[in-house]
Amino acid sequence: MASRLQSHQLPSGLYVSGKLEQPKETRPPTMAARAMPYTGGDIKKSGELGRMFDISFADPTSFHGGGAARPPPTRVHSSSASSSNPNNGHGRSGSQSGPVRKSSGPLSQFQPTGLITSGPLNSSGQIGSGSRRSGPLDHHQTSNLRPSTKPKYGSAVTVLNSDPVRVGLKVPKALVWAVVVVAVTALLIGTFLAVAVKKPLIIVAIAAAIVPAAVVFVWNCVWRRRGLLGFIKNYPNAVLRGAIDGQFIKVTGVVTCGSTPLESSYQKIPRCVYVSTELYEYKGCSWGSRHAERYVSDFYISDFQSGLRALVKAGYGSKVSPFVVPETVANVTVQTKDLSPSFLQWLADRSLSNDSRAMRLKEGYIKEGSTVSVMGMVRRHDNVLMIIPPAESVATGCKWWRCLFPAYVEGLIITCDENQNADVIPV
């Protein structure tokens, strides 16, 4: 006997074969969705937030005085994650059975108000072991963050000495020593004769012969620099177009910067070919140099007469004698209480103390577009016209009508008679 097939009727009225399946019970997703609790600024009520970021906290009431002693702050450590994937189910599960992913590093600490700040707190209490205070940084941190004003140049810039212009007298040393020996001998013999013969006129006659020589020597020591400046000013200008190789010339024209422009350290004057900064300190009854900086680099000069441009080789350790009059940019007296921040920063960068002495800061420079005069030797190399330091020192010659002996100076001679505050020629 054949078995009868089971069938059932659908709600639409259609009969289909098979048993009627029981409807399955629908359940909501197993993912727990809990609302974020309101902490009111209290980190203890934040639940998983403090544990997730590994933040140490203390009882906020401990910041207020009075009452019994509070227990020490507790730190809740979260175990390390078992997986490197930040989206695994362990970090999102509602139970604490699985490990919780640890943060990559400690964040900024919570304040009692519940706000996360990046700066340090001004409150008297300390929150956590790594808490910081909000507000401005201290003077030491601020000085470290300030850019240094001390210039840093390479080998292309020549660092000059504290007194690069050395003006000497062109007098043989043998002649000087002979005059000194004769003067001392005459003075001793005159003194002996004056005592033995008892005639003071002998001393007077010898002194009348020695005193003029001493006066002439002192006169030359005082006026030799001015005599050299007069010699440079009256020296005739040459034309670059007709200058030959090895000729000593003087060229006057407008300067332009080379490959390494300079900047003054205090006033921050850009695009200079020569800069100098000198700090003087009043010691007793005179001013003495306390600190000096002088730099010069290669530059170009355009001749006024021919229009040609020549490269002046003043960098890479060349001997240079600049004649530039500096101007006073800062004057500090004993009564000065508040110093300018720029002056204090300039002193700090050079490790100079700020004591209660009178100081003067002078700065000189030759900026691009200034009119200068250069004295040096012509050198032509591969169609490049250059002016280099002369091999021998430059002598001024003897000026008898001024009672000046021959003076000499070494290296390139650079003079600038323009006022530094005057407008320069734009280049």
Tab-separated table of N, CA, C and O in Angstrom, residues 146 266 329-332 336-347 354 361:
chain	number	residue	atom	x	y	z
A	146	ARG	N	63.085	80.300	21.732
A	146	ARG	CA	63.362	81.449	20.880
A	146	ARG	C	64.484	81.133	19.901
A	146	ARG	O	65.440	80.449	20.246
A	266	TYR	N	71.958	92.393	15.467
A	266	TYR	CA	71.035	93.057	16.391
A	266	TYR	C	69.848	93.690	15.664
A	266	TYR	O	68.692	93.422	15.992
A	329	VAL	N	73.340	101.671	18.707
A	329	VAL	CA	71.968	101.152	18.596
A	329	VAL	C	71.357	100.855	19.958
A	329	VAL	O	70.141	100.665	20.065
A	330	ALA	N	72.157	100.762	21.004
A	330	ALA	CA	71.643	100.531	22.354
A	330	ALA	C	72.590	101.178	23.340
A	330	ALA	O	73.808	100.995	23.262
A	331	ASN	N	72.006	101.941	24.265
A	331	ASN	CA	72.787	102.644	25.270
A	331	ASN	C	72.195	102.329	26.634
A	331	ASN	O	71.054	102.705	26.930
A	332	VAL	N	72.942	101.628	27.462
A	332	VAL	CA	72.470	101.191	28.782
A	332	VAL	C	73.273	101.935	29.834
A	332	VAL	O	74.507	101.870	29.851
A	336	THR	N	69.360	102.456	34.205
A	336	THR	CA	68.410	101.736	33.368
A	336	THR	C	67.908	100.499	34.100
A	336	THR	O	68.699	99.638	34.498
A	337	LYS	N	66.604	100.409	34.282
A	337	LYS	CA	66.003	99.287	34.993
A	337	LYS	C	65.501	98.203	34.033
A	337	LYS	O	65.793	97.020	34.188
A	338	ASP	N	64.722	98.631	33.068
A	338	ASP	CA	64.113	97.675	32.137
A	338	ASP	C	64.882	97.697	30.820
A	338	ASP	O	64.913	98.721	30.116
A	339	LEU	N	65.493	96.576	30.482
A	339	LEU	CA	66.209	96.447	29.224
A	339	LEU	C	65.287	95.854	28.176
A	339	LEU	O	64.354	95.108	28.487
A	340	SER	N	65.558	96.160	26.928
A	340	SER	CA	64.713	95.654	25.847
A	340	SER	C	64.897	94.147	25.704
A	340	SER	O	65.999	93.621	25.921
A	341	PRO	N	63.841	93.413	25.349
A	341	PRO	CA	63.972	91.955	25.185
A	341	PRO	C	64.975	91.568	24.116
A	341	PRO	O	65.660	90.553	24.247
A	342	SER	N	65.075	92.369	23.049
A	342	SER	CA	66.026	92.037	21.981
A	342	SER	C	67.466	92.152	22.477
A	342	SER	O	68.319	91.342	22.136
A	343	PHE	N	67.734	93.158	23.327
A	343	PHE	CA	69.084	93.311	23.869
A	343	PHE	C	69.412	92.180	24.847
A	343	PHE	O	70.530	91.645	24.850
A	344	LEU	N	68.449	91.789	25.675
A	344	LEU	CA	68.670	90.675	26.600
A	344	LEU	C	68.890	89.369	25.846
A	344	LEU	O	69.725	88.546	26.226
A	345	GLN	N	68.137	89.160	24.765
A	345	GLN	CA	68.315	87.957	23.974
A	345	GLN	C	69.675	87.944	23.291
A	345	GLN	O	70.335	86.901	23.197
A	346	TRP	N	70.122	89.108	22.837
A	346	TRP	CA	71.433	89.205	22.201
A	346	TRP	C	72.533	88.856	23.197
A	346	TRP	O	73.498	88.169	22.865
A	347	LEU	N	72.419	89.332	24.436
A	347	LEU	CA	73.400	89.002	25.459
A	347	LEU	C	73.356	87.524	25.822
A	347	LEU	O	74.399	86.883	26.011
A	354	ASN	N	74.365	90.239	32.317
A	354	ASN	CA	73.671	91.524	32.318
A	354	ASN	C	73.829	92.136	33.705
A	354	ASN	O	72.976	92.022	34.567
A	361	LEU	N	76.072	99.413	22.697
A	361	LEU	CA	76.115	98.465	21.589
A	361	LEU	C	76.139	99.248	20.289
A	361	LEU	O	75.220	100.021	20.003
